[in-house]
Structures are given as structure tokens and as C-alpha cells.
Amino acid sequence: MYEYRARVQRVIDGDTFDFDVDVGFYISLRMRVRLRGVNTPELRGDERERGLAAKEFVVEQLPVGSYALIRTAKIGKYGRYIADVRYLPGTPDASVEALQADGVDLAQALLKRKLAAPIDY
């Protein structure tokens, strides 16, 4: 597993995001990340209302331009990195140290609010 400070570029849905990831040496990469350990409802079909609620929660917690700590686990079948995501509510420019010490696990926050179901990878 690798840990990176990453800037939110787009929230796709409740469990998929685009991040600009600082990989060091003044290099950043755009990565699509799938949240590890949870599955949120889809934004289409019968799950749409619940899917929008999950996405809205994530957008409130991780607005575009804010920073999170991502810990990559592996690359999934659709080419997305499977990762843990930690954030500090109300602190959009949080440092790595602050995110490591006090960051909130996004998957756990979604589960606590019943906006996601646990899933194994």
C-alpha cells in the first residue's frame, strides 16, 4: 500500500472519485479512485435517490479542491485504484500529518450513515 495526499477534482458518485495525486518531486497524476470496502447505490435506476444522497454527502465532506489522504490497495477490474480515503471535515487544505492523525475514514462515515453497504475486494 502507498499513501498520498491528493486533491479532489471530481466526485463521480458515492464511491468513485477523480484525484490529482502528489507523487513527489513536483509530479502529480490524475487518478480515478474507487473507495475500498464499501459500495454505494448507483445514480441510475431504482437506486437513484439513495445514490444521489450518498454522492451529496461525499461532495459536502470532500468538496472539489479539498485534500484527502489516499492509501492505495490495488488496481480494480475497471482500471480504478482501490483505496482508503481519509479527510478532515472543514479543513480543505489539511496536511498529510493532520490527515494521518485525525482524518476521518470516508468508508466508515458512509457506513455509519447507512449510505453504503460493506463489500469485499
GROMACS .gro file of N, CA and C in nm:
model
  363
    1MET      N    1   0.083  -0.119   0.000
    1MET     CA    2   0.000   0.000   0.000
    1MET      C    3   0.088   0.125   0.000
    2TYR      N    4   0.040   0.226  -0.072
    2TYR     CA    5   0.109   0.354  -0.077
    2TYR      C    6   0.013   0.463  -0.032
    3GLU      N    7   0.067   0.565   0.034
    3GLU     CA    8  -0.013   0.676   0.084
    3GLU      C    9   0.024   0.804   0.011
    4TYR      N   10  -0.078   0.880  -0.029
    4TYR     CA   11  -0.056   1.005  -0.100
    4TYR      C   12  -0.154   1.111  -0.052
    5ARG      N   13  -0.109   1.234  -0.051
    5ARG     CA   14  -0.201   1.347  -0.034
    5ARG      C   15  -0.256   1.377  -0.173
    6ALA      N   16  -0.386   1.392  -0.182
    6ALA     CA   17  -0.449   1.407  -0.313
    6ALA      C   18  -0.557   1.515  -0.308
    7ARG      N   19  -0.569   1.587  -0.418
    7ARG     CA   20  -0.667   1.696  -0.428
    7ARG      C   21  -0.788   1.648  -0.508
    8VAL      N   22  -0.907   1.667  -0.453
    8VAL     CA   23  -1.030   1.623  -0.518
    8VAL      C   24  -1.054   1.706  -0.644
    9GLN      N   25  -1.072   1.638  -0.756
    9GLN     CA   26  -1.105   1.704  -0.882
    9GLN      C   27  -1.250   1.684  -0.920
   10ARG      N   28  -1.305   1.567  -0.885
   10ARG     CA   29  -1.443   1.537  -0.923
   10ARG      C   30  -1.494   1.421  -0.838
   11VAL      N   31  -1.618   1.432  -0.794
   11VAL     CA   32  -1.686   1.321  -0.728
   11VAL      C   33  -1.779   1.260  -0.832
   12ILE      N   34  -1.753   1.137  -0.871
   12ILE     CA   35  -1.832   1.069  -0.974
   12ILE      C   36  -1.963   1.020  -0.913
   13ASP      N   37  -1.951   0.949  -0.802
   13ASP     CA   38  -2.066   0.901  -0.726
   13ASP      C   39  -2.019   0.881  -0.582
   14GLY      N   40  -2.094   0.809  -0.502
   14GLY     CA   41  -2.059   0.796  -0.361
   14GLY      C   42  -1.932   0.718  -0.333
   15ASP      N   43  -1.884   0.641  -0.429
   15ASP     CA   44  -1.764   0.560  -0.403
   15ASP      C   45  -1.657   0.571  -0.511
   16THR      N   46  -1.669   0.666  -0.602
   16THR     CA   47  -1.570   0.683  -0.709
   16THR      C   48  -1.538   0.831  -0.727
   17PHE      N   49  -1.407   0.861  -0.739
   17PHE     CA   50  -1.360   0.999  -0.741
   17PHE      C   51  -1.243   1.013  -0.836
   18ASP      N   52  -1.223   1.136  -0.886
   18ASP     CA   53  -1.101   1.171  -0.957
   18ASP      C   54  -1.018   1.260  -0.864
   19PHE      N   55  -0.891   1.224  -0.848
   19PHE     CA   56  -0.798   1.299  -0.764
   19PHE      C   57  -0.677   1.340  -0.845
   20ASP      N   58  -0.619   1.456  -0.813
   20ASP     CA   59  -0.483   1.489  -0.855
   20ASP      C   60  -0.395   1.447  -0.740
   21VAL      N   61  -0.308   1.350  -0.766
   21VAL     CA   62  -0.227   1.288  -0.661
   21VAL      C   63  -0.085   1.339  -0.668
   22ASP      N   64  -0.036   1.391  -0.556
   22ASP     CA   65   0.102   1.437  -0.544
   22ASP      C   66   0.190   1.315  -0.518
   23VAL      N   67   0.267   1.274  -0.621
   23VAL     CA   68   0.352   1.156  -0.606
   23VAL      C   69   0.496   1.193  -0.571
   24GLY      N   70   0.521   1.319  -0.545
   24GLY     CA   71   0.654   1.364  -0.506
   24GLY      C   72   0.730   1.424  -0.623
   25PHE      N   73   0.840   1.491  -0.591
   25PHE     CA   74   0.927   1.553  -0.691
   25PHE      C   75   0.850   1.648  -0.783
   26TYR      N   76   0.750   1.717  -0.727
   26TYR     CA   77   0.669   1.813  -0.802
   26TYR      C   78   0.594   1.749  -0.918
   27ILE      N   79   0.560   1.623  -0.901
   27ILE     CA   80   0.485   1.549  -1.002
   27ILE      C   81   0.349   1.511  -0.944
   28SER      N   82   0.245   1.539  -1.022
   28SER     CA   83   0.112   1.493  -0.981
   28SER      C   84   0.046   1.420  -1.097
   29LEU      N   85  -0.039   1.325  -1.062
   29LEU     CA   86  -0.108   1.244  -1.161
   29LEU      C   87  -0.257   1.248  -1.133
   30ARG      N   88  -0.337   1.248  -1.237
   30ARG     CA   89  -0.482   1.236  -1.221
   30ARG      C   90  -0.514   1.087  -1.210
   31MET      N   91  -0.585   1.051  -1.103
   31MET     CA   92  -0.619   0.911  -1.080
   31MET      C   93  -0.768   0.898  -1.050
   32ARG      N   94  -0.830   0.797  -1.107
   32ARG     CA   95  -0.968   0.762  -1.069
   32ARG      C   96  -0.956   0.659  -0.957
   33VAL      N   97  -1.025   0.687  -0.847
   33VAL     CA   98  -1.014   0.605  -0.726
   33VAL      C   99  -1.151   0.548  -0.691
   34ARG      N  100  -1.153   0.419  -0.659
   34ARG     CA  101  -1.273   0.351  -0.609
   34ARG      C  102  -1.252   0.327  -0.460
   35LEU      N  103  -1.346   0.371  -0.378
   35LEU     CA  104  -1.336   0.359  -0.233
   35LEU      C  105  -1.337   0.212  -0.193
   36ARG      N  106  -1.239   0.173  -0.112
   36ARG     CA  107  -1.225   0.034  -0.070
   36ARG      C  108  -1.323   0.000   0.042
   37GLY      N  109  -1.383  -0.117   0.033
   37GLY     CA  110  -1.461  -0.172   0.143
   37GLY      C  111  -1.608  -0.139   0.146
   38VAL      N  112  -1.654  -0.053   0.054
   38VAL     CA  113  -1.796  -0.017   0.052
   38VAL      C  114  -1.848  -0.007  -0.091
   39ASN      N  115  -1.979  -0.018  -0.102
   39ASN     CA  116  -2.046   0.002  -0.229
   39ASN      C  117  -2.164   0.094  -0.203
   40THR      N  118  -2.173   0.203  -0.278
   40THR     CA  119  -2.286   0.295  -0.264
   40THR      C  120  -2.387   0.268  -0.376
   41PRO      N  121  -2.512   0.306  -0.356
   41PRO     CA  122  -2.614   0.285  -0.459
   41PRO      C  123  -2.578   0.359  -0.588
   42GLU      N  124  -2.625   0.304  -0.699
   42GLU     CA  125  -2.599   0.364  -0.831
   42GLU      C  126  -2.681   0.492  -0.850
   43LEU      N  127  -2.636   0.576  -0.941
   43LEU     CA  128  -2.704   0.702  -0.969
   43LEU      C  129  -2.815   0.688  -1.074
   44ARG      N  130  -2.837   0.568  -1.119
   44ARG     CA  131  -2.943   0.545  -1.218
   44ARG      C  132  -3.031   0.429  -1.170
   45GLY      N  133  -3.147   0.420  -1.230
   45GLY     CA  134  -3.237   0.310  -1.198
   45GLY      C  135  -3.306   0.328  -1.064
   46ASP      N  136  -3.344   0.216  -1.004
   46ASP     CA  137  -3.420   0.216  -0.879
   46ASP      C  138  -3.342   0.275  -0.761
   47GLU      N  139  -3.210   0.274  -0.769
   47GLU     CA  140  -3.127   0.322  -0.658
   47GLU      C  141  -3.095   0.471  -0.666
   48ARG      N  142  -3.144   0.538  -0.767
   48ARG     CA  143  -3.104   0.677  -0.795
   48ARG      C  144  -3.113   0.769  -0.674
   49GLU      N  145  -3.225   0.769  -0.604
   49GLU     CA  146  -3.242   0.861  -0.491
   49GLU      C  147  -3.138   0.835  -0.381
   50ARG      N  148  -3.116   0.709  -0.350
   50ARG     CA  149  -3.016   0.675  -0.247
   50ARG      C  150  -2.874   0.704  -0.297
   51GLY      N  151  -2.852   0.681  -0.427
   51GLY     CA  152  -2.721   0.711  -0.485
   51GLY      C  153  -2.690   0.859  -0.481
   52LEU      N  154  -2.790   0.942  -0.510
   52LEU     CA  155  -2.770   1.087  -0.503
   52LEU      C  156  -2.744   1.133  -0.360
   53ALA      N  157  -2.809   1.070  -0.262
   53ALA     CA  158  -2.785   1.105  -0.121
   53ALA      C  159  -2.641   1.074  -0.081
   54ALA      N  160  -2.590   0.958  -0.126
   54ALA     CA  161  -2.451   0.921  -0.096
   54ALA      C  162  -2.354   1.019  -0.162
   55LYS      N  163  -2.378   1.051  -0.288
   55LYS     CA  164  -2.291   1.145  -0.359
   55LYS      C  165  -2.294   1.282  -0.292
   56GLU      N  166  -2.413   1.329  -0.254
   56GLU     CA  167  -2.426   1.459  -0.189
   56GLU      C  168  -2.346   1.464  -0.058
   57PHE      N  169  -2.353   1.357   0.020
   57PHE     CA  170  -2.275   1.351   0.144
   57PHE      C  171  -2.126   1.364   0.114
   58VAL      N  172  -2.079   1.289   0.015
   58VAL     CA  173  -1.936   1.292  -0.019
   58VAL      C  174  -1.896   1.431  -0.068
   59VAL      N  175  -1.978   1.493  -0.152
   59VAL     CA  176  -1.946   1.628  -0.203
   59VAL      C  177  -1.938   1.727  -0.087
   60GLU      N  178  -2.025   1.713   0.013
   60GLU     CA  179  -2.021   1.802   0.131
   60GLU      C  180  -1.893   1.779   0.211
   61GLN      N  181  -1.852   1.654   0.225
   61GLN     CA  182  -1.734   1.622   0.305
   61GLN      C  183  -1.604   1.647   0.230
   62LEU      N  184  -1.604   1.620   0.101
   62LEU     CA  185  -1.484   1.633   0.017
   62LEU      C  186  -1.514   1.722  -0.103
   63PRO      N  187  -1.530   1.853  -0.081
   63PRO     CA  188  -1.559   1.940  -0.196
   63PRO      C  189  -1.442   1.944  -0.294
   64VAL      N  190  -1.473   1.972  -0.419
   64VAL     CA  191  -1.370   1.985  -0.521
   64VAL      C  192  -1.267   2.087  -0.473
   65GLY      N  193  -1.140   2.051  -0.486
   65GLY     CA  194  -1.031   2.139  -0.444
   65GLY      C  195  -0.978   2.107  -0.306
   66SER      N  196  -1.051   2.029  -0.228
   66SER     CA  197  -1.003   1.993  -0.094
   66SER      C  198  -0.905   1.876  -0.103
   67TYR      N  199  -0.832   1.855   0.005
   67TYR     CA  200  -0.731   1.749   0.008
   67TYR      C  201  -0.774   1.634   0.097
   68ALA      N  202  -0.732   1.515   0.056
   68ALA     CA  203  -0.757   1.393   0.131
   68ALA      C  204  -0.629   1.312   0.130
   69LEU      N  205  -0.625   1.210   0.212
   69LEU     CA  206  -0.515   1.115   0.212
   69LEU      C  207  -0.568   0.986   0.152
   70ILE      N  208  -0.506   0.939   0.047
   70ILE     CA  209  -0.549   0.812  -0.011
   70ILE      C  210  -0.441   0.708   0.013
   71ARG      N  211  -0.486   0.587   0.044
   71ARG     CA  212  -0.396   0.474   0.066
   71ARG      C  213  -0.438   0.367  -0.035
   72THR      N  214  -0.358   0.352  -0.139
   72THR     CA  215  -0.394   0.260  -0.247
   72THR      C  216  -0.375   0.115  -0.204
   73ALA      N  217  -0.467   0.029  -0.249
   73ALA     CA  218  -0.459  -0.113  -0.218
   73ALA      C  219  -0.421  -0.193  -0.343
   74LYS      N  220  -0.491  -0.165  -0.455
   74LYS     CA  221  -0.464  -0.235  -0.580
   74LYS      C  222  -0.540  -0.165  -0.692
   75ILE      N  223  -0.522  -0.212  -0.813
   75ILE     CA  224  -0.599  -0.161  -0.926
   75ILE      C  225  -0.713  -0.259  -0.951
   76GLY      N  226  -0.835  -0.206  -0.961
   76GLY     CA  227  -0.953  -0.289  -0.982
   76GLY      C  228  -0.973  -0.326  -1.128
   77LYS      N  229  -1.080  -0.400  -1.154
   77LYS     CA  230  -1.103  -0.453  -1.288
   77LYS      C  231  -1.136  -0.346  -1.392
   78TYR      N  232  -1.178  -0.228  -1.349
   78TYR     CA  233  -1.208  -0.119  -1.443
   78TYR      C  234  -1.095  -0.017  -1.451
   79GLY      N  235  -0.977  -0.051  -1.399
   79GLY     CA  236  -0.862   0.038  -1.407
   79GLY      C  237  -0.857   0.145  -1.300
   80ARG      N  238  -0.952   0.140  -1.207
   80ARG     CA  239  -0.952   0.238  -1.097
   80ARG      C  240  -0.867   0.184  -0.982
   81TYR      N  241  -0.798   0.276  -0.914
   81TYR     CA  242  -0.726   0.236  -0.795
   81TYR      C  243  -0.826   0.214  -0.683
   82ILE      N  244  -0.813   0.102  -0.613
   82ILE     CA  245  -0.896   0.073  -0.496
   82ILE      C  246  -0.819   0.130  -0.378
   83ALA      N  247  -0.883   0.219  -0.301
   83ALA     CA  248  -0.808   0.291  -0.197
   83ALA      C  249  -0.895   0.328  -0.078
   84ASP      N  250  -0.829   0.342   0.036
   84ASP     CA  251  -0.889   0.404   0.154
   84ASP      C  252  -0.875   0.554   0.137
   85VAL      N  253  -0.974   0.629   0.183
   85VAL     CA  254  -0.972   0.775   0.173
   85VAL      C  255  -0.998   0.833   0.311
   86ARG      N  256  -0.908   0.920   0.356
   86ARG     CA  257  -0.925   0.990   0.484
   86ARG      C  258  -0.931   1.140   0.456
   87TYR      N  259  -1.016   1.209   0.531
   87TYR     CA  260  -1.034   1.353   0.513
   87TYR      C  261  -1.056   1.418   0.649
   88LEU      N  262  -1.039   1.549   0.653
   88LEU     CA  263  -1.065   1.627   0.774
   88LEU      C  264  -1.180   1.723   0.745
   89PRO      N  265  -1.299   1.696   0.800
   89PRO     CA  266  -1.413   1.784   0.773
   89PRO      C  267  -1.381   1.929   0.809
   90GLY      N  268  -1.415   2.020   0.719
   90GLY     CA  269  -1.394   2.162   0.745
   90GLY      C  270  -1.251   2.209   0.730
   91THR      N  271  -1.161   2.121   0.685
   91THR     CA  272  -1.020   2.157   0.668
   91THR      C  273  -0.978   2.119   0.526
   92PRO      N  274  -1.011   2.201   0.427
   92PRO     CA  275  -0.986   2.163   0.288
   92PRO      C  276  -0.839   2.152   0.250
   93ASP      N  277  -0.749   2.216   0.325
   93ASP     CA  278  -0.606   2.214   0.291
   93ASP      C  279  -0.525   2.137   0.395
   94ALA      N  280  -0.581   2.028   0.446
   94ALA     CA  281  -0.518   1.951   0.553
   94ALA      C  282  -0.384   1.892   0.509
   95SER      N  283  -0.289   1.889   0.601
   95SER     CA  284  -0.158   1.831   0.574
   95SER      C  285  -0.164   1.679   0.587
   96VAL      N  286  -0.063   1.613   0.535
   96VAL     CA  287  -0.053   1.467   0.547
   96VAL      C  288  -0.055   1.427   0.694
   97GLU      N  289   0.022   1.499   0.776
   97GLU     CA  290   0.031   1.466   0.918
   97GLU      C  291  -0.105   1.478   0.987
   98ALA      N  292  -0.179   1.584   0.957
   98ALA     CA  293  -0.311   1.603   1.016
   98ALA      C  294  -0.408   1.495   0.968
   99LEU      N  295  -0.402   1.462   0.841
   99LEU     CA  296  -0.490   1.358   0.787
   99LEU      C  297  -0.459   1.222   0.848
  100GLN      N  298  -0.330   1.192   0.868
  100GLN     CA  299  -0.293   1.065   0.930
  100GLN      C  300  -0.338   1.059   1.075
  101ALA      N  301  -0.322   1.168   1.148
  101ALA     CA  302  -0.353   1.168   1.291
  101ALA      C  303  -0.502   1.180   1.320
  102ASP      N  304  -0.571   1.266   1.248
  102ASP     CA  305  -0.709   1.300   1.283
  102ASP      C  306  -0.810   1.277   1.171
  103GLY      N  307  -0.766   1.226   1.059
  103GLY     CA  308  -0.855   1.210   0.945
  103GLY      C  309  -0.967   1.112   0.970
  104VAL      N  310  -1.079   1.138   0.905
  104VAL     CA  311  -1.198   1.052   0.913
  104VAL      C  312  -1.195   0.956   0.794
  105ASP      N  313  -1.220   0.829   0.820
  105ASP     CA  314  -1.226   0.728   0.714
  105ASP      C  315  -1.359   0.745   0.640
  106LEU      N  316  -1.353   0.777   0.511
  106LEU     CA  317  -1.474   0.804   0.434
  106LEU      C  318  -1.566   0.681   0.426
  107ALA      N  319  -1.510   0.564   0.408
  107ALA     CA  320  -1.593   0.443   0.400
  107ALA      C  321  -1.671   0.424   0.529
  108GLN      N  322  -1.604   0.442   0.643
  108GLN     CA  323  -1.673   0.427   0.772
  108GLN      C  324  -1.781   0.533   0.791
  109ALA      N  325  -1.754   0.654   0.745
  109ALA     CA  326  -1.854   0.762   0.755
  109ALA      C  327  -1.978   0.728   0.672
  110LEU      N  328  -1.959   0.672   0.554
  110LEU     CA  329  -2.072   0.633   0.469
  110LEU      C  330  -2.151   0.518   0.533
  111LEU      N  331  -2.079   0.420   0.588
  111LEU     CA  332  -2.145   0.307   0.654
  111LEU      C  333  -2.225   0.353   0.775
  112LYS      N  334  -2.165   0.441   0.855
  112LYS     CA  335  -2.231   0.491   0.976
  112LYS      C  336  -2.364   0.559   0.943
  113ARG      N  337  -2.369   0.627   0.830
  113ARG     CA  338  -2.491   0.699   0.789
  113ARG      C  339  -2.583   0.614   0.702
  114LYS      N  340  -2.546   0.486   0.687
  114LYS     CA  341  -2.624   0.391   0.606
  114LYS      C  342  -2.638   0.436   0.460
  115LEU      N  343  -2.534   0.499   0.410
  115LEU     CA  344  -2.530   0.543   0.271
  115LEU      C  345  -2.454   0.446   0.182
  116ALA      N  346  -2.399   0.340   0.243
  116ALA     CA  347  -2.321   0.241   0.170
  116ALA      C  348  -2.337   0.106   0.238
  117ALA      N  349  -2.303   0.002   0.163
  117ALA     CA  350  -2.302  -0.134   0.216
  117ALA      C  351  -2.159  -0.186   0.211
  118PRO      N  352  -2.119  -0.267   0.309
  118PRO     CA  353  -1.983  -0.323   0.306
  118PRO      C  354  -1.968  -0.420   0.189
  119ILE      N  355  -1.846  -0.422   0.135
  119ILE     CA  356  -1.815  -0.512   0.023
  119ILE      C  357  -1.669  -0.555   0.037
  120ASP      N  358  -1.639  -0.678  -0.004
  120ASP     CA  359  -1.501  -0.729  -0.001
  120ASP      C  360  -1.439  -0.719  -0.139
  121TYR      N  361  -1.309  -0.689  -0.142
  121TYR     CA  362  -1.234  -0.690  -0.268
  121TYR      C  363  -1.128  -0.795  -0.259
   0.00000   0.00000   0.00000
